[in-house]
Coordinates of C-alpha atoms in Angstrom, one line a residue:
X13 CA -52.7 -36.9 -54.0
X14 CA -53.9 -36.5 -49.9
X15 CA -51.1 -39.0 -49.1
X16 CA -48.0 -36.5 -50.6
X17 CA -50.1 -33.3 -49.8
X18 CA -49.8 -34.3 -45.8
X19 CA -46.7 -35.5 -46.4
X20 CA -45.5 -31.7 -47.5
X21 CA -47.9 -30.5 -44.5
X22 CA -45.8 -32.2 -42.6
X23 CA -42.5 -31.4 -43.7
X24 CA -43.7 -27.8 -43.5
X25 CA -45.0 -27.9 -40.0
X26 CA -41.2 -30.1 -38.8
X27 CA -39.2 -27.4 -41.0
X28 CA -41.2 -24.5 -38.9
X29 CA -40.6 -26.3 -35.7
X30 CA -37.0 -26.5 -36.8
X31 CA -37.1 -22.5 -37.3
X32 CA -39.2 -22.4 -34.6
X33 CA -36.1 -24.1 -32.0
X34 CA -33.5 -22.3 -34.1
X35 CA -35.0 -19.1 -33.2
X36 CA -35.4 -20.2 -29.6
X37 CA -32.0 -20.8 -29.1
X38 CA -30.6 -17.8 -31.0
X39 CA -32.9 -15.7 -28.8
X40 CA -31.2 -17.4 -25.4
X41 CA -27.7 -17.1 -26.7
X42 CA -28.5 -13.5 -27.0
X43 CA -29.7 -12.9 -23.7
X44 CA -27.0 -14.6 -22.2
X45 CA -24.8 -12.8 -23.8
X46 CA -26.4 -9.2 -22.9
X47 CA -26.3 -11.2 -19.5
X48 CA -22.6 -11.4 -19.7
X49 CA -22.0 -8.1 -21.0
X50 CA -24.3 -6.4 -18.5
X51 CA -22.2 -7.9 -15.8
X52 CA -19.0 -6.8 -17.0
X53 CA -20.4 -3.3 -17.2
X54 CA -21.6 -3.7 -13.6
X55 CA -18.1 -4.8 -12.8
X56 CA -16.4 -2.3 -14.6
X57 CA -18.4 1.1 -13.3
X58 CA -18.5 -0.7 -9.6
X59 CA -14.5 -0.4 -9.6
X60 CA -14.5 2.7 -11.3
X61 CA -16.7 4.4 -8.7
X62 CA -14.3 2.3 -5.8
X63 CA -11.2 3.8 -7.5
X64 CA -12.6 7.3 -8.0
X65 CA -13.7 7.6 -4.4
X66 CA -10.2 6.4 -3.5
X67 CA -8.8 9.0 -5.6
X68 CA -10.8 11.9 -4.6
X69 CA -10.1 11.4 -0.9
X70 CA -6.6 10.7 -1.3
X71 CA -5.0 13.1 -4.5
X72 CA -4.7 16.1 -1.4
X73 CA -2.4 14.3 0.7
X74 CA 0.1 14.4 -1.7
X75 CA 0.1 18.2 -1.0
X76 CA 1.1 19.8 2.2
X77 CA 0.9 23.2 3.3
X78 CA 3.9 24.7 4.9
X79 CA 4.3 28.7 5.7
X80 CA 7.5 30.3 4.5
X81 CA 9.4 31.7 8.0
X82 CA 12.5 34.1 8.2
X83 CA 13.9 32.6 11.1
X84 CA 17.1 33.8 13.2
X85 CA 18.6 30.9 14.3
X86 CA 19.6 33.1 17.4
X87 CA 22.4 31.4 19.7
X88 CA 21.4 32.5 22.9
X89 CA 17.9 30.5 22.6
X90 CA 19.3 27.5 21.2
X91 CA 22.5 27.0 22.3
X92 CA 23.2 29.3 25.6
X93 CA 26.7 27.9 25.8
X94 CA 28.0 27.8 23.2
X95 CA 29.7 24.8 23.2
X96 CA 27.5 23.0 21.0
X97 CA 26.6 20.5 23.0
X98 CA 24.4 17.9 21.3
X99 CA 22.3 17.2 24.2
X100 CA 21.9 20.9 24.7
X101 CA 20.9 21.7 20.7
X102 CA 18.7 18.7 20.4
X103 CA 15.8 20.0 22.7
X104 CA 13.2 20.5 20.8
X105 CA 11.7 23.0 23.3
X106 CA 14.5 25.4 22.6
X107 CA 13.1 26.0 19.1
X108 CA 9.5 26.9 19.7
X109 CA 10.7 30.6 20.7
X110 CA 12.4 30.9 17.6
X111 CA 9.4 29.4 15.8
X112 CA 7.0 31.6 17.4
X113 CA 9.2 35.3 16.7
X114 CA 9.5 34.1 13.4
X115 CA 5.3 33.4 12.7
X116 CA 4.5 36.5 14.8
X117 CA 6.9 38.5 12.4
X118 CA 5.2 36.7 9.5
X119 CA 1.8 38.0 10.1
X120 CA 3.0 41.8 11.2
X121 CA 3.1 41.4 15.2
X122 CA 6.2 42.4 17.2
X123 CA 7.4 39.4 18.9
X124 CA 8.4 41.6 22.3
X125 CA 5.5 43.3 22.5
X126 CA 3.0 42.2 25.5
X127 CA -0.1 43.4 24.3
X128 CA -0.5 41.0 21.7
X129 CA 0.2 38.4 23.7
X130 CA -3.2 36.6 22.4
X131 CA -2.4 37.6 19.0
X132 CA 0.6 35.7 18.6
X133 CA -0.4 32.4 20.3
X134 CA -3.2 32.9 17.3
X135 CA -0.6 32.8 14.9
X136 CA 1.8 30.5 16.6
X137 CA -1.3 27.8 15.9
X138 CA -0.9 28.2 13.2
X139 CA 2.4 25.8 13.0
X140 CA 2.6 22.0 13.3
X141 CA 4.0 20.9 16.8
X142 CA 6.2 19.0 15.0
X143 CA 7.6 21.8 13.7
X144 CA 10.4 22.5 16.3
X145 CA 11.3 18.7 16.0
X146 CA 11.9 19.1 12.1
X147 CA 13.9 22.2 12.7
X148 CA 15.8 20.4 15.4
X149 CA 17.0 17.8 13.0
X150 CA 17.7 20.5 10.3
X151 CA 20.3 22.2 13.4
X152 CA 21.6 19.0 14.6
X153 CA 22.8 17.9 11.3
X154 CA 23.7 21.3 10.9
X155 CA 24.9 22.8 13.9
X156 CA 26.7 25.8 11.8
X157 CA 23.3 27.1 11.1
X158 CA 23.3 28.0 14.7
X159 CA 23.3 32.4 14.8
X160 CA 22.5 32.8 11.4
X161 CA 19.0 33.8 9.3
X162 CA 17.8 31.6 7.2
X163 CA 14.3 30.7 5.1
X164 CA 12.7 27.9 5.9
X165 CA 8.9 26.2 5.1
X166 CA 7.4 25.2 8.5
X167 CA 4.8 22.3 8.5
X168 CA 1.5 23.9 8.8
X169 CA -1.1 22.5 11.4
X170 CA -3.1 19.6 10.2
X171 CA -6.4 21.3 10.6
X172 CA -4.7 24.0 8.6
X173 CA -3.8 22.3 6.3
X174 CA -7.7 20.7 5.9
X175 CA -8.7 24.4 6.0
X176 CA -6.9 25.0 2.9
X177 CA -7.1 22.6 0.8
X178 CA -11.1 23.3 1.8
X179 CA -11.9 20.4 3.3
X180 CA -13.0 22.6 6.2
X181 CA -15.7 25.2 5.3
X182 CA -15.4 28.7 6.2
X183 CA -19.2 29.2 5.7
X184 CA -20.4 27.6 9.0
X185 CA -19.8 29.0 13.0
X186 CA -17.4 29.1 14.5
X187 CA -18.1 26.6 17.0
X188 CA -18.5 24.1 14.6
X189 CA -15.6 23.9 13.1
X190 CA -11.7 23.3 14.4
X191 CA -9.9 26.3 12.9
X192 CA -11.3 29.7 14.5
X193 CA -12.1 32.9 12.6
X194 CA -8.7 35.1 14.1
X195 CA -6.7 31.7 12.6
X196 CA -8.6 32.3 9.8
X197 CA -7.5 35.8 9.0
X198 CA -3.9 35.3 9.5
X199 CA -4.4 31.9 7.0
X200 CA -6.1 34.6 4.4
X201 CA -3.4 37.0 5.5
X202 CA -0.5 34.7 4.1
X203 CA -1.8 33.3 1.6
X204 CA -2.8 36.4 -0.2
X205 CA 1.0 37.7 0.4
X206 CA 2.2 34.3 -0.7
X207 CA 3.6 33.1 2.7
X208 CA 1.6 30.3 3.1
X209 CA 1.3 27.5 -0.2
X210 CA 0.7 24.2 -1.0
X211 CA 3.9 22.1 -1.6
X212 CA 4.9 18.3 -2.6
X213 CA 4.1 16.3 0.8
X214 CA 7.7 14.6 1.1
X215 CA 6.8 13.5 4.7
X216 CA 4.1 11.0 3.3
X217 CA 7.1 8.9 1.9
X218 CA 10.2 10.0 4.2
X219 CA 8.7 10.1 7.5
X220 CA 7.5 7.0 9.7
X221 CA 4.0 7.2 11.7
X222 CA 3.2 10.0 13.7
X223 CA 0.1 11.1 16.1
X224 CA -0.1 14.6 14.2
X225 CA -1.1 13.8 10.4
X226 CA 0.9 16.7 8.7
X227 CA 4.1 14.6 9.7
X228 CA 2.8 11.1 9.4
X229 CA 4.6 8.9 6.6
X230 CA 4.3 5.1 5.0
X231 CA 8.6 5.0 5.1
X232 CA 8.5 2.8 8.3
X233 CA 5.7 0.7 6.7
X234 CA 7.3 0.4 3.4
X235 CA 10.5 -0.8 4.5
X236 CA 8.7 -3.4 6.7
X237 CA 6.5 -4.8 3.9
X238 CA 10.1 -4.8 1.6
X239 CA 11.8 -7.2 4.3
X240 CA 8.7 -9.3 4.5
X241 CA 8.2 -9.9 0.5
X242 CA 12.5 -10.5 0.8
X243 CA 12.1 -13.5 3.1
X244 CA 8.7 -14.5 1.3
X245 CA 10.5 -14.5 -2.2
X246 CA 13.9 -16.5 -0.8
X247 CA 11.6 -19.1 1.2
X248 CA 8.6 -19.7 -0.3
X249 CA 9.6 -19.7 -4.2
X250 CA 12.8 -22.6 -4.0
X251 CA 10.9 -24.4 -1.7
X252 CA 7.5 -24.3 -3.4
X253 CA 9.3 -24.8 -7.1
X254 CA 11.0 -28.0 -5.0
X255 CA 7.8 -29.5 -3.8
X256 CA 5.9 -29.0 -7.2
X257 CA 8.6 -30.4 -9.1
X258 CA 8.7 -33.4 -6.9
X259 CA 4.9 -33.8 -6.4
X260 CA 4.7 -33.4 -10.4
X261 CA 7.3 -35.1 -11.8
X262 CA 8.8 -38.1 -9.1
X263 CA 6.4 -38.4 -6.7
X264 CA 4.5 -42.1 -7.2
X265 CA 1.2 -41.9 -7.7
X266 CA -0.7 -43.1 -4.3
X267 CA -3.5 -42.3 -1.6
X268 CA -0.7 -40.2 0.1
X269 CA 0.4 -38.1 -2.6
X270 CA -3.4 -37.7 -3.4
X271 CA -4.0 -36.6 0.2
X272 CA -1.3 -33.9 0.1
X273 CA -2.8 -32.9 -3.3
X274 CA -6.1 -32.2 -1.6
X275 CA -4.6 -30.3 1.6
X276 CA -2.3 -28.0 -0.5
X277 CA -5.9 -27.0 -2.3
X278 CA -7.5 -26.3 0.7
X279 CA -4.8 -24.7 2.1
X280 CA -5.1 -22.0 -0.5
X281 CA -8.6 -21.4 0.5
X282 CA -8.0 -21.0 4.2
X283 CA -8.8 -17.4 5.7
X284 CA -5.5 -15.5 6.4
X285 CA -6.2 -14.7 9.8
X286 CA -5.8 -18.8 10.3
X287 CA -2.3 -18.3 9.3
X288 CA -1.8 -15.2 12.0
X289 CA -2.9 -17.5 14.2
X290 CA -0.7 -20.5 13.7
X291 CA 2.3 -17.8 13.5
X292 CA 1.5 -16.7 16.6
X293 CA 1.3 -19.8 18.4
X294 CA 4.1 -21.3 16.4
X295 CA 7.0 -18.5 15.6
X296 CA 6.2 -16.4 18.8
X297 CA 4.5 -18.3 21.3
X298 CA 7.0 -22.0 20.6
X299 CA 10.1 -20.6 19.0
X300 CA 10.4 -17.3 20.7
X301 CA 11.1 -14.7 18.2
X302 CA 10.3 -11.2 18.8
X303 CA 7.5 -10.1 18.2
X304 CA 6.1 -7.5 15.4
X305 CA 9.0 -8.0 13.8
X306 CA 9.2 -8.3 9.6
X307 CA 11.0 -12.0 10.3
X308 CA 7.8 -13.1 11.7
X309 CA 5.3 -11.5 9.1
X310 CA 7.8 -13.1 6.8
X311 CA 7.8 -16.5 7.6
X312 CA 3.6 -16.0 8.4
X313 CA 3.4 -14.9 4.7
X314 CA 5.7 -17.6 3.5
X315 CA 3.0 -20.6 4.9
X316 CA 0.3 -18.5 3.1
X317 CA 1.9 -17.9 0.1
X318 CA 3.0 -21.2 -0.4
X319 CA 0.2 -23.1 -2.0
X320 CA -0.7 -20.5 -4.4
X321 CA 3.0 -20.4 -5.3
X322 CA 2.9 -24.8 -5.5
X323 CA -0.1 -24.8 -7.4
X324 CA 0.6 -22.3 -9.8
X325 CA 4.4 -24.3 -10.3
X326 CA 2.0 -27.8 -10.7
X327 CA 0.0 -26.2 -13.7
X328 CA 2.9 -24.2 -15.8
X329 CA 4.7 -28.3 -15.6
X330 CA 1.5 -30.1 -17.1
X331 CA 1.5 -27.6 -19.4
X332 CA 4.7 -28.7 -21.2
X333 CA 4.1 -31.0 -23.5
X334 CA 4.8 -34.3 -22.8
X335 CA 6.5 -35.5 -26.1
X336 CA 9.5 -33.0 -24.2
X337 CA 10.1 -35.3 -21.4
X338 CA 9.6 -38.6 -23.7
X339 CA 12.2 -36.9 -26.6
X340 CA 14.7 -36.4 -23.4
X341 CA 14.1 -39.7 -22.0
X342 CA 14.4 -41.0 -25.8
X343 CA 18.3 -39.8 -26.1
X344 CA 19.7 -41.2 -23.3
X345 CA 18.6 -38.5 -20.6
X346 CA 17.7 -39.4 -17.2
X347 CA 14.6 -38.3 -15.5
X348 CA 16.3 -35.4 -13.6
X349 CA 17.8 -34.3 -16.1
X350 CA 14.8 -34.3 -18.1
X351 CA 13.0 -32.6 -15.7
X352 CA 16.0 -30.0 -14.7
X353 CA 17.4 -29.3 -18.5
X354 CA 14.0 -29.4 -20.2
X355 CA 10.6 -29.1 -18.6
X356 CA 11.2 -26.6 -16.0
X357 CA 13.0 -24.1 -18.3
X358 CA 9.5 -23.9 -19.9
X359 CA 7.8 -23.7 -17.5
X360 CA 9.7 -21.0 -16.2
X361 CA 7.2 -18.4 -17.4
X362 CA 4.5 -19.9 -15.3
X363 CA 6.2 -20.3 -12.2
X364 CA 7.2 -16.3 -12.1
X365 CA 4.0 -15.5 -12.9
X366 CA 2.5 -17.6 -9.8
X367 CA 5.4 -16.2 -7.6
X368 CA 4.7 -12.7 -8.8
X369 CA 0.9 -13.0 -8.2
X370 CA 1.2 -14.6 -4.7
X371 CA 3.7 -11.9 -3.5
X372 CA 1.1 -9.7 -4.7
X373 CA -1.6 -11.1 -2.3
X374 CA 0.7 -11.3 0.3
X375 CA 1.7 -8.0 0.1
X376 CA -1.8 -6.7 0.5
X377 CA -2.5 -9.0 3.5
X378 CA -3.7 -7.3 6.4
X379 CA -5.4 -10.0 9.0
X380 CA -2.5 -12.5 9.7
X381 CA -0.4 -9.3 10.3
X382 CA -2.4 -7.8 13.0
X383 CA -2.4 -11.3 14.7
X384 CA 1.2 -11.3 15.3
X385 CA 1.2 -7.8 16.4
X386 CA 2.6 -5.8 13.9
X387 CA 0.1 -3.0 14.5
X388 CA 2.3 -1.6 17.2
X389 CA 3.3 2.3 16.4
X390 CA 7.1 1.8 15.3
X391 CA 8.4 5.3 14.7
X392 CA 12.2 4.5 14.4
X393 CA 13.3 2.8 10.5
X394 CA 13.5 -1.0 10.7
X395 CA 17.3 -2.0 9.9
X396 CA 17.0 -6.1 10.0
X397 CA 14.3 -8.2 9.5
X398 CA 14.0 -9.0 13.6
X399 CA 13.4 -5.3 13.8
X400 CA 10.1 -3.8 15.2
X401 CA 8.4 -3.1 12.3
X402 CA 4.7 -2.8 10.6
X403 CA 3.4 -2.7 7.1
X404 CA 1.8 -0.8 4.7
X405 CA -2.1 -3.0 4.6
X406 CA -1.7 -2.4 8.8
X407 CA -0.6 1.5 8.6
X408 CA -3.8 1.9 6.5
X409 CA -6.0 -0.2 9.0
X410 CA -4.1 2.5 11.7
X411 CA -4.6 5.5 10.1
X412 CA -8.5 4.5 9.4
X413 CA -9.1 4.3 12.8
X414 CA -7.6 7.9 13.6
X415 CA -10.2 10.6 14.8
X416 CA -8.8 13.5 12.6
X417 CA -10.1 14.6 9.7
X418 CA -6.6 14.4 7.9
X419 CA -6.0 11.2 8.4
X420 CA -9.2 10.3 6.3
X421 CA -7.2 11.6 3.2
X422 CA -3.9 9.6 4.2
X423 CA -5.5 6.7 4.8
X424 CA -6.7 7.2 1.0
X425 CA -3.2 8.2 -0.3
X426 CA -1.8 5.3 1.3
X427 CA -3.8 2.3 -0.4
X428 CA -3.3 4.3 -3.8
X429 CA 0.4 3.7 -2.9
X430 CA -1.0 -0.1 -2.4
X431 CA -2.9 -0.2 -5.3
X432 CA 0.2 1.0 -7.5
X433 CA 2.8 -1.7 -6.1
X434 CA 0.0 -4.3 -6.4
X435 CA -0.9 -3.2 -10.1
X436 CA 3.1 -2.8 -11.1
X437 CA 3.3 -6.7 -9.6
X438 CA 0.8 -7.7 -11.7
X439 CA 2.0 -6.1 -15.1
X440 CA 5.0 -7.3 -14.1
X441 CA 3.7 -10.9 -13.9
X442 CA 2.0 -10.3 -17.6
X443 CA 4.5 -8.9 -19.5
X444 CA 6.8 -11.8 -18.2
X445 CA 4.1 -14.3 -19.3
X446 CA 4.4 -12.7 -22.6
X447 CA 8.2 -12.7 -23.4
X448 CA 8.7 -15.9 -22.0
X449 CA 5.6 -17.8 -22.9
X450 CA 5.9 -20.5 -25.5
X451 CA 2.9 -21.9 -27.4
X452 CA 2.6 -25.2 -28.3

């Protein structure tokens, strides 16, 4: 009777160990799971903060004021000869008197009159300087325009503009603050009659870099990151498909195939700015092209892109099963064709979605770029890749170094105009995953 009563004592006390352990485990799973889910949470609110700072910085620039003008296009100013002479009508200096009779007019000053003199360099601040350059180009490509009246939006200062759009306060002296209290009451003036508005900012994506922010644009940068993805897609995807297929699928099995496994892995992990480095030494320094030119961000881009581009290839081939190549080989197929007919028509879906993904990093590089100069201020519109020419991660690194105010705003507009190409590439790369993708 002792002898089976222990013996359930003890099944008892190894059954409540059991629960005991159970419970124990249960209890870790669930922390490491609230673990988990805590740190996605992080995750998630950390990039929502990062994305709304973006966007409240940046949403303004897509707005620009302008100031609606009646302007005279009056020939004796702008073209005293009457010839129409381009040389003559392309001055920009010739349309600041025009400018300023029209903005004096705007506000209710007589543009002849002396005494307001003051006045009327007030209001004439009130204008970008680039305004008689974008009127110059309106006349040039007009020059019919020339002794007629016409209405026309003039840029409005940058620190205007800031003033506006309130990113300057009113509520604070004078002295400490850029746009002065007469500026002020002609900027309430037209506002109130409707002169002065807020319009779509066509400059941020027509227009090429400028030193005055109201006329600064990404077009110059855009058009340079385009040629640079160009030569990155033609080079780097046939030739990183060829060297994946070989390395995967022909290429014996030895200490030197091993050792090129190994330095195409930690080529993906080498900093960028190595790869600046060994452009500029190698494309610039040995073979002489020119420099800051999209050729030479290509081909810089190319060398980085590559690995991500061979190892991606590598894993969408072991991923087709191998009973394809043996059911190839079976029926009389070579291995080429195997390879060429079979397996890389599969993994077809896994090889754009590495090219996709590594055209996406590369397009949002900024260090190797800045190595081979490509920070230079290019104003005129690249035409061939060997062009002068800088990109859209380096016109943001520019513009974040700029001193005024409305730069802070561009430089946020900008990488939202980043973040979109880089999330379209992405969603590109997963919806082609999932129409193409094959499960085994």
């Amino acid at each position: 009777m002792t002898d089976a009563t222990n013996t359930q004592g003890e099944t008892i006390a190894k059954s409540s160990q059991r629960d005991l352990g159970l419970k124990k485990r249960y209890a870790k799973e669930r922390r490491f799971q609230a673990l988990g889910i805590t740190a996605i949470i992080l995750g998630v609110l950390f990039l929502v903060m990062l994305f709304l700072s973006i966007v409240t910085k940046g949403y303004s620039a897509f707005q620009q004021t302008k100031i609606h003008l009646d302007l005279y296009l009056n020939a004796e100013l702008i073209d005293p000869s009457g010839n129409r002479d381009i040389n003559t009508i392309q001055m920009p200096i010739r349309y600041n008197k025009v400018l300023a009779q029209a903005i004096a007019k705007a506000v209710g000053l007589d543009p002849n009159d002396k005494a307001t003199r003051k006045q009327q360099r007030v209001a004439k601040s009130l204008l970008s300087k680039g305004a008689s350059v974008d009127l110059r180009d309106l006349v040039v490509a007009n020059p019919d325009l020339i002794g007629t009246r016409i209405d026309y939006w003039a840029l409005a200062d940058g620190d205007v503009d800031s003033f506006v759009k309130g990113q300057i306060p009113r509520d604070v002296p004078e002295t400490q603050r850029l746009v002065k209290d007469a500026q002020i009451a002609y900027i309430d003036q037209l506002v109130k009659e409707g002169t002065m508005e807020k319009q779509f900012n066509t400059n941020l994506f027509l227009n090429g870099p400028s030193s005055r922010p109201e006329s600064a644009g990404i077009a110059v940068a855009v058009m340079g990151s385009i040629f640079m993805m160009l030569i990155v897609l033609v080079l780097a995807l046939p030739i990183g498909v060829a060297a994946s297929i070989y390395l995967e699928e022909f290429a014996p099995k030895n200490r030197w195939t091993d050792l090129i496994e190994v330095n195409i892995n930690n080529l993906a992990a080498v900093p960028s700015i190595v790869f600046g480095l060994l452009g500029l030494a190698v494309f610039i320094n040995f073979a002489g092209l020119p420099r800051s030119a999209s050729v030479v961000g290509g081909l810089v881009l190319t060398l980085m892109t590559l690995p991500t581009i061979i190892i991606a290839t590598r894993s969408a081939l072991k991923a087709v099963p191998p009973s394809i190549r043996e059911a190839a080989l079976g029926v009389g197929a070579s291995k080429t064709q195997a390879t060429f007919h079979h397996v890389l028509p599969l993994a077809t879906p896994g090889i754009l979605t590495g090219t996709i993904i590594g055209l996406a990093q590369a397009l949002g590089e900024t260090a190797p770029l800045l190595m081979i100069g490509m920070v230079a201020f290019i104003k005129d519109f690249p035409t061939t890749p060997l062009d002068p020419a800088t990109a859209l991660p380096v016109q943001i690194y520019m513009w974040s170094g700029e001193a005024q105010r409305a730069f802070t705003e561009r430089t946020s507009a900008a990488i939202l105009i980043l973040l979109a190409f880089l999330a379209l590439m992405n969603i590109s790369a997963v919806l082609l995953r999932r129409r193409f993708e094959r499960r085994w």
